[in-house]
mmCIF file of C-alpha atoms in Angstrom:
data_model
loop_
_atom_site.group_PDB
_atom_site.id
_atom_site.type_symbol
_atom_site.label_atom_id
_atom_site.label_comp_id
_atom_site.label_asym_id
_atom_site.label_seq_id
_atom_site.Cartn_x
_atom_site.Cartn_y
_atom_site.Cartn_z
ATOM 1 C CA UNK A 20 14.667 22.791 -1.847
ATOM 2 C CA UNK A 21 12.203 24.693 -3.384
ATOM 3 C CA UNK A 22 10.321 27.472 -1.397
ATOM 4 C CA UNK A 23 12.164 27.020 1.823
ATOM 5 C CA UNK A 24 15.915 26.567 2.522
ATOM 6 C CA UNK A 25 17.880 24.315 4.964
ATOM 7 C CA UNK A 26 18.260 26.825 7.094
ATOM 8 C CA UNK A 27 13.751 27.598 7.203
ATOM 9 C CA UNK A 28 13.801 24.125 7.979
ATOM 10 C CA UNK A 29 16.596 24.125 10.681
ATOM 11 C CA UNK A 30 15.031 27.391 12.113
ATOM 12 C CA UNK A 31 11.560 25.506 12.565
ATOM 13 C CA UNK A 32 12.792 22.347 13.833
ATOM 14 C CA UNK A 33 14.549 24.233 16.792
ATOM 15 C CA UNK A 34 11.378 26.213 17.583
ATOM 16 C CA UNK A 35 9.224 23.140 17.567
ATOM 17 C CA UNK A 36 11.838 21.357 20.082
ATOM 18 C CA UNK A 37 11.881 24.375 22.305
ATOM 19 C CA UNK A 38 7.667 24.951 22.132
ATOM 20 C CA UNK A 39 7.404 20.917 22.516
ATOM 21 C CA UNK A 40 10.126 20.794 25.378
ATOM 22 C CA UNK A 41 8.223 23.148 26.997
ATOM 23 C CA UNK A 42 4.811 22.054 27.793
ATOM 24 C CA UNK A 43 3.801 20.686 30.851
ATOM 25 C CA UNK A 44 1.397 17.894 29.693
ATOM 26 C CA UNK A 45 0.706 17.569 33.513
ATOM 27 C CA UNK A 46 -1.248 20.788 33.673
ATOM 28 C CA UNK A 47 -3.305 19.972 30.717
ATOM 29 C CA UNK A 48 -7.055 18.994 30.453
ATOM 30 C CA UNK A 49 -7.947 15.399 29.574
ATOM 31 C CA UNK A 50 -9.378 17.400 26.112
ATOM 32 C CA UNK A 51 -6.184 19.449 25.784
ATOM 33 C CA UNK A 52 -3.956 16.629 26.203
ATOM 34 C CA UNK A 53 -6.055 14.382 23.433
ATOM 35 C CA UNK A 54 -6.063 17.756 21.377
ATOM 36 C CA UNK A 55 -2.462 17.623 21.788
ATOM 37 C CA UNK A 56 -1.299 13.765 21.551
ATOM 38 C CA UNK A 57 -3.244 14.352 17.706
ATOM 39 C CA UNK A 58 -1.940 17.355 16.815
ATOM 40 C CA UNK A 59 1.754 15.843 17.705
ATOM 41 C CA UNK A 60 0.570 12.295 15.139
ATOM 42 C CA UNK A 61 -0.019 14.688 12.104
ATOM 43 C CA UNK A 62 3.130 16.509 12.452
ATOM 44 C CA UNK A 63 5.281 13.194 13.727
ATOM 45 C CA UNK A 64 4.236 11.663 10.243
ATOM 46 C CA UNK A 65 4.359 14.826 8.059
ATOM 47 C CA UNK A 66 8.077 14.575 9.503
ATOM 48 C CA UNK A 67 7.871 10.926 8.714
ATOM 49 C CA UNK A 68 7.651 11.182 4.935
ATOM 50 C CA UNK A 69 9.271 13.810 4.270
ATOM 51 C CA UNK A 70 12.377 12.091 5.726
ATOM 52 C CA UNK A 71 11.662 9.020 3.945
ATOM 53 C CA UNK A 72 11.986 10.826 0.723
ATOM 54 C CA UNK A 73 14.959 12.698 2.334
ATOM 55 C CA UNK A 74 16.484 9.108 2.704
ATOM 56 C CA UNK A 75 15.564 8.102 -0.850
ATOM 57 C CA UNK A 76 17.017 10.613 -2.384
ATOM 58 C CA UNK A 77 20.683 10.798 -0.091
ATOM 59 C CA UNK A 78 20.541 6.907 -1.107
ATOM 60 C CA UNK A 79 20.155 7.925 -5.176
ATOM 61 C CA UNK A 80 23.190 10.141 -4.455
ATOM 62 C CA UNK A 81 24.895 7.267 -3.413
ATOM 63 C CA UNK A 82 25.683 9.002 0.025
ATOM 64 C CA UNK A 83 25.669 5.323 1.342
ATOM 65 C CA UNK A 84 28.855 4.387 -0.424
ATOM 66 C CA UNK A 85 30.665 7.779 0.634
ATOM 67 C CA UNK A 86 30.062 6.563 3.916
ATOM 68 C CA UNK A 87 31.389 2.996 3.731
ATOM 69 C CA UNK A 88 28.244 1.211 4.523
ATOM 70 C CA UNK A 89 27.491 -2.468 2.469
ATOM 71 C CA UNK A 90 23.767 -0.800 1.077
ATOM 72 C CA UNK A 91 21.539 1.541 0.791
ATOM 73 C CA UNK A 92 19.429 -0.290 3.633
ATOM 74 C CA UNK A 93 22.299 -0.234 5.868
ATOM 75 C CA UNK A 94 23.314 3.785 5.680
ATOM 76 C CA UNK A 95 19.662 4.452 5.936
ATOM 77 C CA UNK A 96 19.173 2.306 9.280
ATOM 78 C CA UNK A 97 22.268 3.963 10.728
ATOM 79 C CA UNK A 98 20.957 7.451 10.009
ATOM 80 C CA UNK A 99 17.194 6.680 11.446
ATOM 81 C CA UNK A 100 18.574 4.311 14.252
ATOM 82 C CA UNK A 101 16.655 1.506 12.842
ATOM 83 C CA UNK A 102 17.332 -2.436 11.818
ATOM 84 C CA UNK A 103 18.014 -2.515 8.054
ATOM 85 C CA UNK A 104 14.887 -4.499 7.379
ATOM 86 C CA UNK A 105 12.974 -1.214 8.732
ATOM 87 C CA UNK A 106 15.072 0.944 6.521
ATOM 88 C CA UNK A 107 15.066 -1.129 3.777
ATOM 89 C CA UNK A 108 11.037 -1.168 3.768
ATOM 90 C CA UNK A 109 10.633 2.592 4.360
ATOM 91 C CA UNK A 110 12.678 3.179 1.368
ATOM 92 C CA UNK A 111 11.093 0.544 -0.785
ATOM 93 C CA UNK A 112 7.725 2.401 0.263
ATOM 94 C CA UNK A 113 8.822 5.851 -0.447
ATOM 95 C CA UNK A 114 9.931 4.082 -4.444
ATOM 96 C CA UNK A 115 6.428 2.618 -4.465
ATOM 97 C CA UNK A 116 4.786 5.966 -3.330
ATOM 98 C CA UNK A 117 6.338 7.762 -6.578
ATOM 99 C CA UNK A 118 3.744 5.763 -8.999
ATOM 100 C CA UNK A 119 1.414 6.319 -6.446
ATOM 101 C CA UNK A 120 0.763 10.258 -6.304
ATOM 102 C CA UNK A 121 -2.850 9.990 -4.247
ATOM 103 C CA UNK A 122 -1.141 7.632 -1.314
ATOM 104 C CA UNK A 123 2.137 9.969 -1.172
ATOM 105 C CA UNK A 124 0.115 13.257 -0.830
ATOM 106 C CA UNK A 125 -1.971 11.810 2.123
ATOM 107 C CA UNK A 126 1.263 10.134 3.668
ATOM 108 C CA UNK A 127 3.176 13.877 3.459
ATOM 109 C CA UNK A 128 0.100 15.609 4.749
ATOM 110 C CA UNK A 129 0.127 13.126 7.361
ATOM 111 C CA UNK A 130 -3.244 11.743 7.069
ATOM 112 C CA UNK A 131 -2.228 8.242 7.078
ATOM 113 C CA UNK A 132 0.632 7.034 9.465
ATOM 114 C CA UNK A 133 4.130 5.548 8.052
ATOM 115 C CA UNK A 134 2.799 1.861 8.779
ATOM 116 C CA UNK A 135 -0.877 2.573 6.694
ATOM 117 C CA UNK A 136 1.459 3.970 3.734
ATOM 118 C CA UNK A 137 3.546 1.097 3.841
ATOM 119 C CA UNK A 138 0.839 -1.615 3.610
ATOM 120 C CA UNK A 139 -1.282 0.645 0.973
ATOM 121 C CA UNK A 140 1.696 1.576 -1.200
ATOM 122 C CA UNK A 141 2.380 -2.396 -1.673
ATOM 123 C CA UNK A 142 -1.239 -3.524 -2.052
ATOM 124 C CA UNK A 143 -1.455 -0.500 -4.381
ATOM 125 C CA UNK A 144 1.470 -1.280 -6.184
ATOM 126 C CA UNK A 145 0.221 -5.347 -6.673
ATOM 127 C CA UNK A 146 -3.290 -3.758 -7.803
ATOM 128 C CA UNK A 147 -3.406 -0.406 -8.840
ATOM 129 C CA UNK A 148 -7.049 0.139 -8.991
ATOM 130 C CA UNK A 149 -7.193 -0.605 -5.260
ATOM 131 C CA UNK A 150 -5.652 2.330 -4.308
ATOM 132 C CA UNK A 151 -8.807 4.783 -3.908
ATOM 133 C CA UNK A 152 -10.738 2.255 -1.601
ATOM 134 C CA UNK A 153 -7.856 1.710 0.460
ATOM 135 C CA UNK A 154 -7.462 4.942 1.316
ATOM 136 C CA UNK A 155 -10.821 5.480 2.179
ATOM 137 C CA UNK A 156 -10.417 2.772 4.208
ATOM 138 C CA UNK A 157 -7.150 3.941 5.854
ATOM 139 C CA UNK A 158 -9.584 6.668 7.733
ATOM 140 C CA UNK A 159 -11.758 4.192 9.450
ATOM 141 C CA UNK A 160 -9.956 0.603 9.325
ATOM 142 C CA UNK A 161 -7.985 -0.165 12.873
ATOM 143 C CA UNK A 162 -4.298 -1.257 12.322
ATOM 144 C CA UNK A 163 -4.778 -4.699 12.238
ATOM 145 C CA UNK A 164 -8.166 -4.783 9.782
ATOM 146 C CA UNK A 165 -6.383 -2.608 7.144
ATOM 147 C CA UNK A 166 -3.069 -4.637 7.219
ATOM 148 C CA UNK A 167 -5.370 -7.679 6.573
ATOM 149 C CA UNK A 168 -7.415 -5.756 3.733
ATOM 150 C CA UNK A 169 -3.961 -4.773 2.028
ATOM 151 C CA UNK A 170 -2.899 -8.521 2.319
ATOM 152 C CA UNK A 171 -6.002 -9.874 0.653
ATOM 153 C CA UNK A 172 -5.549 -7.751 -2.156
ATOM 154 C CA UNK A 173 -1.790 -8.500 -2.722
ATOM 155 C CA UNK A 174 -3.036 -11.731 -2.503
ATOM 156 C CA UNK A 175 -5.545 -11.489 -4.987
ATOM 157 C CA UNK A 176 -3.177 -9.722 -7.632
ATOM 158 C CA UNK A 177 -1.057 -12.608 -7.186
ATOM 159 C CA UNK A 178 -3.379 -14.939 -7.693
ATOM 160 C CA UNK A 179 -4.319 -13.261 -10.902
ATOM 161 C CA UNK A 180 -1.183 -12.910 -11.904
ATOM 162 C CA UNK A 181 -0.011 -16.337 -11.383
ATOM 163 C CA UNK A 182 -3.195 -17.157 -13.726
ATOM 164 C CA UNK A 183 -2.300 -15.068 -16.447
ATOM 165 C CA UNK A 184 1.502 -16.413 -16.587
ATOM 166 C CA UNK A 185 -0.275 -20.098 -16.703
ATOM 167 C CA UNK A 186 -2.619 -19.137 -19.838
ATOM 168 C CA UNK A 187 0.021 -17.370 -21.450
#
């Protein structure tokens, strides 16, 4: 596990749950509450990818078959308490995000959220050279503009795509 072991990371998660179970978000300042709420988004999607590639990895081991389940998608969506189409995409991101070193290091340092990695890890994938922009873009983009931005440019690699099969 590298630098830390299970147990650093089981140590760490129990102190966060205790620090987190114990504020009183009623006695905080409009300020300390906002500090708060975006303090709690970093960490919630540092959390986010790392368990993605958590999941990615227990599916490689095959860990889905050992526990009965039909697919990968399936085990995962039992272990997160999602749908298997939510599973199944977060896994298919975290594959995409290995080609795609820039957009994995913001995702695990939580700069972009689990849904902005998603789109820009497909658009990315369809057009490679895309990937800078987009992540500039990420920053400043609301939700629904940068899911529309990432389709356009799927779109567009598709397009060229389907070109290039037709002249070859």
């Amino acid at each position: 596990m590298g630098e830390h072991t299970f147990e650093d990371i089981d140590e760490a998660a129990t102190s966060l749950e205790s620090i987190v179970n114990g504020v009183d978000v009623a006695t905080l300042t409009g300020p300390g509450a906002t500090r708060l709420a975006q303090r709690l988004v970093t960490a919630e999607r540092v959390l986010a990818a790392c368990r993605a590639r958590a999941l990615r990895r227990a599916t490689e081991a095959n860990q889905w078959r050992q526990a009965g389940e039909r697919s990968p998608a399936a085990w995962a969506a039992k272990v997160t308490g999602t749908s298997a189409g939510q599973a199944a995409a977060e896994l298919e991101t975290t594959r995409q995000l290995e080609a795609l070193p820039a957009t994995a290091a913001a995702a695990a340092a939580g700069v972009i959220s689990p849904q902005q990695a998603r789109e820009l890890a497909s658009a990315a994938t369809a057009d490679p050279a895309a990937e800078a922009e987009l992540l500039r873009r990420a920053k400043v983009d609301d939700a629904a503009a940068f899911k529309k931005r990432c389709a356009r440019i799927r779109a567009a690699a598709e397009t060229d795509e389907a070109a290039a099969r037709e002249r070859i």
